[in-house]
Amino acid sequence: MSTTGRIVGVNGNMITAAFEGAVGQNEVAYAHIGELRLMSEVVRIRGRYADLQVFEDTTGLAVGNPVTFTGELLSVELGPGLLGQVFDGLQNPLPQLAAQCGFFLQRGVYLPALSREKVWEFTPRVKTGDRVTAGDTLGVVPEGIFEHAIMVPFRFHGSHTVVDIAPAGTRRLEDVVARLRDEAGTERDVTMVQRWPVKIPVELFVERLRPAEPLVTKVRIIDTLFPVARGGTYCIPGPFGAGKTVLQQITSRHAEVDIVIIAACGERAGEVVETLREFPHLTDPRTGRTLMERTTIICNTSSMPVAAREASVYTAVTLAEYYRQMGLHVLLLADSTSRWAQALRETSGRLEEIPGEEAFPAYLESVIAGFYERAGLVRLRDGRLGSITIGGTVSPAGGNFDEPVTQSTLKVVGAFHGLSRARSDARRYPAIDPLDSWSKYPSVVDPADLALARDILHRGAEVGQMMKVVGEEGTSLDDFVVHLKAEYLDATYLQQDAYDAVDGATSSERQKAVFAFLARILRAPLRFADKDAARSFFQRLSQATRDWNRMEMKSDSFRDQEAKIQALITEAGGHV
Amino acid sequence: MFKVYQRIDHIAGNVVHVKASGVTYRELAQIESRRGESLAQVIRLQGEEAALQVFAGARGFATDARTRFLGHPMQVPFSEALLGRTFTGSARPRDRGPLPSGQLTMIGGPSVNPAKRIIPRNMVRTGIPMIDVFNTLVESQKLPIFARAGEPYNPLLARIALQAEVDVIILGGMGLKHDDYLFFRDTLEESGALARSVLYIHTAADPVVECLLVPDICLAVAEQFALQNRRVLVLLTDMTNFADALKEIAVTMEQVPSTRGYPGDLYSQLAARYEKAVDFDSAGSITILAATTMPGDDVTHPVPDNTGYITEGQFYLRNGRIEPFGSLSRLKQMVNGKTREDHRGIMNGMIQLFAAYRETLEKQSMGFRMSAWDNKLLRYGARFEKEMMDLSVNIPLEAALDLGWRILADCFEPAETGIPGRLLDKFWPRKM
Ligand SMILES: Nc1ncnc2c1ncn2[C@@H]1O[C@H](COP(=O)(O)OP(=O)(O)O)[C@@H](O)[C@H]1O
Ligand SMILES: [Mg+2]
């Protein structure tokens, strides 16, 4: 029999309940108002009292109202049909909620995440007598472009023998597809859906590998200068309006991965709507199918319940782990991790815990580290590789990176894409600061060229700083040209027009070719009569190169433009 | 029919504690003290004790004040008859008109299901080049004006409201100066827009906490109009006063503050209001323009800072002009690709040059020699400020784009502008 209790206090979304019996930390409970049940999670237990954060608006709750405890941790459903879906932080499917409740989210309405009616074409992959363990594939169903593995439920311990396996044919989610016997002789049925508690990592792999292969995002400044690796982690801190969300939106479209999971965590609903409405109409050039078929959106935006915001990032990463277990490469984009940290802060404040810096709880750092640790490139039992790459935005108060969430995140990620207000104000998009940002992962371009480019960027910035002190007249022509070269590289390569069909996404092949070409320009010894002549030359060169960026690679105009740029360089006495 | 409690146990700031049973969270109560009546709302329940925030303020309250719980959270009546009316911050008539009747609507209701939103698609024309060209306003956008106290943010709000093609205007005043209230009322009246407006005005003379109700009331009413297919524009001024009232209550309740005394949930509180802006799938829309004054002209102050993370951009008003840097309409790209083909080119090109002009100004102020290029920029910058930035300029978007090309052509060679060659070929004005 499940434990029950009574409300003794309500403080915002935090309630306190007095209970009889056993209650577990992080267990799900429901607070009742008449017919209505509001889902909540136990966040602290003190004697006979449990503090619960309610995943809903608590208006109308009263002292004395009943609370029922479920004994289950907060869990999600895993099975075919997750892709292309839009869920809230607790995995309620939003379109289905809309069909049932209309324009507004109605509290206390919970729907199953996956369709029970839909039929799937099942093909077995094991036979009677085979030995399997949790996470092994029992059979497959096609889910869009993927072969979706129906696996031994992750919670099954130890080795199992296949007693029975369903033959090929159509199955519904809850149909039994296999019967397994564990070492103690207990037999259990397996369907195509399983549940897993979101706060517990799925670690059913043989080993974790070091992320070494680039994950191509088609954003030049990222792939070339501050690359991301499959199975790696990165963060994008930046003040509001600097371009965090746009950068993630671009990445969600163009990234070369199998599956993208978007966790819209505590920010604007409108931004999710763009993805939700556009992706079904955009084709993924890699597969020729719509982008939606490789995407799942977890949407818990800023006006949705705060406690579910925290759950949303865990829901997202659990879905990512599920697909990684099938040998797929998954990219998880979380926007913004600061909102989740703030949700922790709100909860901690209501629990009257001793606050740390800026009132964030003292355990913030370990919670953030634990989340990013769920990324990784892994080798599965059958030898295949799977990966989860996590990219999280950070929204620091006042745009100052010297704050707890940014600092805790920087300690654990492999790449840092710091957005700068100065760059976004000057419309230098993407506004990733080329001097402050860093990455521990390998680039797609030639290392020697890269070293040269970094050197020019640094020296160019130094000259720029110096000119602020001594003026243009106090700067030598050579230094001035270094400055112009740095500005040129910035304007034509680091900056990228997200809204241009061609410039918006640069393949790694094109990056290699163009970057090598630009490196030759940077090396070319150019001669100018004076600074005005140099400036005017680089203005024309920039103009020509930016136009080049908007031309399809391998088109005639692309080749013509390349020749035009070469001619310009020759004119200045250089040679490329 | 509702229980009346004759005793208040505890009074601190504008929060009182009453021992009561059967009270629900966020329930409304009527408190009668020797000084008069006030609405109050339950903000915490603990055992037998309910904490209530008193909207009219608890100053002068005695422990024998009578508390009558009303059994429901705050509601406002909604009907067409609201149009043309003016109310106080707690929705009582301010215009000597009758008590409003109509269907009661809960304020602070649930948020819209994101699946029922559509991508905003209609430009709101303002005739202000700094908005129309550079940071286009879009129907259903939520956008604050960041300004120091004393900047003309209220006239700007009024001007946009009158120019915009909307069906209903709802004005929410929070700590509004009485003169400013009269200014809004008279402006709306003179232009004939009052008949399609509803005003909820909390003035600087009213009890501080009462302004907490204003955004929720305005937005609940706006939502009802929008559900009836109307395009609604909500003006909220000044949201910093709202945030300060939240802070006051949080301090009284001894909540752990996050930055500068503001509660840790300031972001969520503001977001709950701003996210009411919406373009409904198969119904009307709500656009929100809000004034957010910046204490100390500091954009990193928690109120503008949290606001900027929530809203879809912001207009910076500085020295009576909309600053190009820092000002941002995040929704502009939803519409500026469909206005005129040179719109984006002009927008990006002119701003990048203006950024270069600002750098040159800095160099000039340090006494450095101006190069030929610097001199071009100086000429350009002066014209940009006079012909584009000045708020007295009132021209349609297309005229503003044409003007942009003229200014560029008068100051630069085409290749110096950084504008795509395709556009230069087509739009660069021929020299006379
Ligand atoms: N790569 C880009 N190209 C062009 N404009 C951009 C780019 N990134 C950002 N912007 C502009 O800046 C605005 C704010 O960007 P956004 O990503 O929403 O900022 P943040 O998430 O950091 O607050 C966008 O609406 C867009 O107008
Ligand atoms: Mg963002």
Tab-separated table of N, CA, C and O and ligand atoms in Angstrom, chain A residues 236-250 267-268 271 274 335 393-395 419 424 427-431 496-499, chain B residues 135 308-309 311-312 328-333 347-348, ligand 1:
chain	number	residue	atom	x	y	z
A	236	ILE	N	28.086	27.813	-23.980
A	236	ILE	CA	27.998	29.117	-24.639
A	236	ILE	C	27.472	30.133	-23.641
A	236	ILE	O	26.268	30.350	-23.543
A	237	PRO	N	28.345	30.752	-22.878
A	237	PRO	CA	27.860	31.826	-22.017
A	237	PRO	C	27.814	33.140	-22.795
A	237	PRO	O	28.594	33.345	-23.720
A	238	GLY	N	26.899	33.991	-22.427
A	238	GLY	CA	26.841	35.287	-23.092
A	238	GLY	C	25.720	36.121	-22.524
A	238	GLY	O	24.720	35.583	-22.039
A	239	PRO	N	25.869	37.445	-22.564
A	239	PRO	CA	24.803	38.314	-22.084
A	239	PRO	C	23.565	38.183	-22.966
A	239	PRO	O	23.655	37.601	-24.051
A	240	PHE	N	22.441	38.698	-22.529
A	240	PHE	CA	21.230	38.555	-23.341
A	240	PHE	C	21.400	39.262	-24.671
A	240	PHE	O	22.028	40.307	-24.749
A	241	GLY	N	20.893	38.637	-25.703
A	241	GLY	CA	20.941	39.240	-27.026
A	241	GLY	C	22.249	39.046	-27.767
A	241	GLY	O	22.412	39.523	-28.882
A	242	ALA	N	23.191	38.320	-27.171
A	242	ALA	CA	24.487	38.158	-27.836
A	242	ALA	C	24.447	37.053	-28.889
A	242	ALA	O	25.346	36.955	-29.708
A	243	GLY	N	23.418	36.212	-28.851
A	243	GLY	CA	23.283	35.214	-29.915
A	243	GLY	C	23.399	33.763	-29.482
A	243	GLY	O	23.680	32.897	-30.304
A	244	LYS	N	23.152	33.460	-28.219
A	244	LYS	CA	23.244	32.087	-27.742
A	244	LYS	C	22.206	31.198	-28.421
A	244	LYS	O	22.507	30.131	-28.935
A	245	THR	N	20.979	31.663	-28.395
A	245	THR	CA	19.895	30.846	-28.918
A	245	THR	C	20.006	30.661	-30.428
A	245	THR	O	19.832	29.549	-30.930
A	246	VAL	N	20.338	31.740	-31.129
A	246	VAL	CA	20.478	31.628	-32.578
A	246	VAL	C	21.579	30.620	-32.904
A	246	VAL	O	21.427	29.767	-33.774
A	247	LEU	N	22.664	30.661	-32.155
A	247	LEU	CA	23.765	29.732	-32.379
A	247	LEU	C	23.294	28.287	-32.180
A	247	LEU	O	23.624	27.391	-32.953
A	248	GLN	N	22.501	28.079	-31.156
A	248	GLN	CA	21.995	26.721	-30.933
A	248	GLN	C	21.001	26.312	-32.007
A	248	GLN	O	20.958	25.163	-32.422
A	249	GLN	N	20.199	27.286	-32.447
A	249	GLN	CA	19.229	26.954	-33.508
A	249	GLN	C	19.968	26.547	-34.779
A	249	GLN	O	19.604	25.567	-35.433
A	250	ILE	N	21.008	27.301	-35.119
A	250	ILE	CA	21.784	26.968	-36.311
A	250	ILE	C	22.387	25.571	-36.156
A	250	ILE	O	22.345	24.746	-37.060
A	267	GLU	N	13.464	29.360	-21.019
A	267	GLU	CA	13.553	30.620	-21.754
A	267	GLU	C	12.286	30.812	-22.596
A	267	GLU	O	11.236	30.314	-22.236
A	268	ARG	N	12.391	31.556	-23.694
A	268	ARG	CA	11.168	31.989	-24.389
A	268	ARG	C	10.446	30.864	-25.135
A	268	ARG	O	11.069	30.095	-25.856
A	271	GLU	N	10.771	30.979	-29.090
A	271	GLU	CA	11.946	30.427	-29.760
A	271	GLU	C	11.758	28.953	-30.084
A	271	GLU	O	12.270	28.455	-31.083
A	274	GLU	N	9.508	28.492	-33.181
A	274	GLU	CA	10.202	28.564	-34.469
A	274	GLU	C	10.671	27.182	-34.907
A	274	GLU	O	10.445	26.767	-36.039
A	335	ASP	N	19.168	25.111	-23.505
A	335	ASP	CA	19.098	26.579	-23.505
A	335	ASP	C	18.010	26.987	-22.518
A	335	ASP	O	16.840	26.800	-22.799
A	393	THR	N	23.847	26.552	-23.079
A	393	THR	CA	24.063	27.990	-22.980
A	393	THR	C	24.045	28.371	-21.503
A	393	THR	O	23.460	27.670	-20.677
A	394	VAL	N	24.712	29.453	-21.193
A	394	VAL	CA	24.709	29.983	-19.832
A	394	VAL	C	24.313	31.452	-19.925
A	394	VAL	O	24.797	32.168	-20.800
A	395	SER	N	23.423	31.871	-19.076
A	395	SER	CA	22.941	33.256	-19.098
A	395	SER	C	23.377	33.964	-17.828
A	395	SER	O	22.619	34.045	-16.862
A	419	LEU	N	30.415	34.440	-25.711
A	419	LEU	CA	29.871	35.478	-26.588
A	419	LEU	C	30.155	36.850	-25.986
A	419	LEU	O	30.064	37.033	-24.775
A	424	SER	N	28.494	41.495	-30.544
A	424	SER	CA	27.098	41.467	-31.009
A	424	SER	C	26.590	42.886	-31.254
A	424	SER	O	25.827	43.118	-32.185
A	427	ARG	N	27.353	43.863	-34.532
A	427	ARG	CA	26.749	42.922	-35.486
A	427	ARG	C	27.790	41.988	-36.086
A	427	ARG	O	27.711	41.622	-37.241
A	428	ARG	N	28.793	41.629	-35.292
A	428	ARG	CA	29.772	40.656	-35.759
A	428	ARG	C	29.319	39.283	-35.291
A	428	ARG	O	29.748	38.789	-34.260
A	429	TYR	N	28.414	38.681	-36.059
A	429	TYR	CA	27.853	37.383	-35.693
A	429	TYR	C	28.569	36.252	-36.412
A	429	TYR	O	28.983	36.434	-37.536
A	430	PRO	N	28.624	35.070	-35.824
A	430	PRO	CA	28.297	34.752	-34.435
A	430	PRO	C	29.281	35.453	-33.499
A	430	PRO	O	30.467	35.487	-33.798
A	431	ALA	N	28.762	35.949	-32.394
A	431	ALA	CA	29.561	36.846	-31.561
A	431	ALA	C	30.508	36.112	-30.610
A	431	ALA	O	30.800	36.590	-29.517
A	496	GLN	N	29.680	35.142	-40.030
A	496	GLN	CA	28.939	34.277	-40.934
A	496	GLN	C	27.486	34.709	-40.893
A	496	GLN	O	26.928	34.918	-39.816
A	497	ASP	N	26.883	34.856	-42.034
A	497	ASP	CA	25.500	35.331	-42.094
A	497	ASP	C	24.538	34.152	-41.932
A	497	ASP	O	24.325	33.380	-42.854
A	498	ALA	N	23.976	34.053	-40.739
A	498	ALA	CA	23.124	32.910	-40.433
A	498	ALA	C	21.897	32.858	-41.327
A	498	ALA	O	21.296	31.800	-41.510
A	499	TYR	N	21.511	34.008	-41.867
A	499	TYR	CA	20.253	34.031	-42.616
A	499	TYR	C	20.467	33.913	-44.119
A	499	TYR	O	19.532	34.049	-44.901
B	135	ASN	N	15.308	47.820	-36.011
B	135	ASN	CA	14.829	46.858	-35.030
B	135	ASN	C	13.313	46.754	-35.125
B	135	ASN	O	12.576	47.201	-34.241
B	308	GLY	N	15.842	41.662	-19.875
B	308	GLY	CA	16.476	41.437	-21.176
B	308	GLY	C	16.576	39.965	-21.529
B	308	GLY	O	16.526	39.596	-22.693
B	309	TYR	N	16.707	39.129	-20.521
B	309	TYR	CA	16.779	37.688	-20.765
B	309	TYR	C	15.411	37.097	-21.092
B	309	TYR	O	15.311	35.962	-21.513
B	311	THR	N	12.542	39.181	-22.497
B	311	THR	CA	11.812	39.829	-23.579
B	311	THR	C	12.472	39.546	-24.923
B	311	THR	O	13.589	39.046	-24.990
B	312	GLU	N	11.756	39.904	-25.973
B	312	GLU	CA	12.275	39.652	-27.312
B	312	GLU	C	12.989	40.892	-27.834
B	312	GLU	O	12.629	41.456	-28.844
B	328	LEU	N	17.552	46.111	-29.663
B	328	LEU	CA	17.473	44.852	-30.406
B	328	LEU	C	16.021	44.430	-30.519
B	328	LEU	O	15.270	44.510	-29.554
B	329	SER	N	15.635	44.061	-31.727
B	329	SER	CA	14.363	43.369	-31.861
B	329	SER	C	14.700	41.964	-32.305
B	329	SER	O	15.203	41.750	-33.397
B	330	ARG	N	14.450	41.005	-31.429
B	330	ARG	CA	14.812	39.632	-31.752
B	330	ARG	C	13.902	39.039	-32.813
B	330	ARG	O	14.205	37.994	-33.359
B	331	LEU	N	12.773	39.675	-33.021
B	331	LEU	CA	11.845	39.093	-33.996
B	331	LEU	C	11.989	39.727	-35.368
B	331	LEU	O	11.276	39.375	-36.288
B	332	LYS	N	12.922	40.682	-35.485
B	332	LYS	CA	12.966	41.422	-36.749
B	332	LYS	C	13.139	40.515	-37.952
B	332	LYS	O	12.517	40.728	-38.990
B	333	GLN	N	13.956	39.456	-37.795
B	333	GLN	CA	14.196	38.615	-38.974
B	333	GLN	C	12.965	37.827	-39.419
B	333	GLN	O	12.953	37.262	-40.498
B	347	MET	N	20.117	47.618	-43.109
B	347	MET	CA	20.155	47.492	-41.646
B	347	MET	C	21.565	47.126	-41.171
B	347	MET	O	22.142	47.809	-40.329
B	348	ASN	N	22.137	46.067	-41.754
B	348	ASN	CA	23.458	45.628	-41.296
B	348	ASN	C	24.544	46.617	-41.688
B	348	ASN	O	25.387	46.974	-40.872
C	1	LIG	N1	24.416	34.545	-36.087
C	1	LIG	C1	23.580	35.593	-36.146
C	1	LIG	N2	23.338	36.234	-37.305
C	1	LIG	C2	22.517	37.291	-37.366
C	1	LIG	N3	21.863	37.786	-36.315
C	1	LIG	C3	22.048	37.195	-35.128
C	1	LIG	C4	22.928	36.075	-34.974
C	1	LIG	N4	22.915	35.719	-33.690
C	1	LIG	C5	22.080	36.570	-33.065
C	1	LIG	N5	21.551	37.451	-33.924
C	1	LIG	C6	20.604	38.536	-33.597
C	1	LIG	O1	20.607	38.740	-32.208
C	1	LIG	C7	19.330	38.439	-31.653
C	1	LIG	C8	19.465	37.789	-30.331
C	1	LIG	O2	20.058	36.522	-30.466
C	1	LIG	P1	19.739	35.359	-29.440
C	1	LIG	O3	20.432	34.147	-29.932
C	1	LIG	O4	18.293	35.248	-29.233
C	1	LIG	O5	20.441	35.927	-28.140
C	1	LIG	P2	20.574	35.271	-26.699
C	1	LIG	O6	20.009	33.897	-26.755
C	1	LIG	O7	22.041	35.282	-26.421
C	1	LIG	O8	19.849	36.178	-25.789
C	1	LIG	C9	18.646	37.592	-32.707
C	1	LIG	O9	17.265	37.720	-32.638
C	1	LIG	C10	19.200	38.161	-33.984
C	1	LIG	O10	18.508	39.309	-34.338
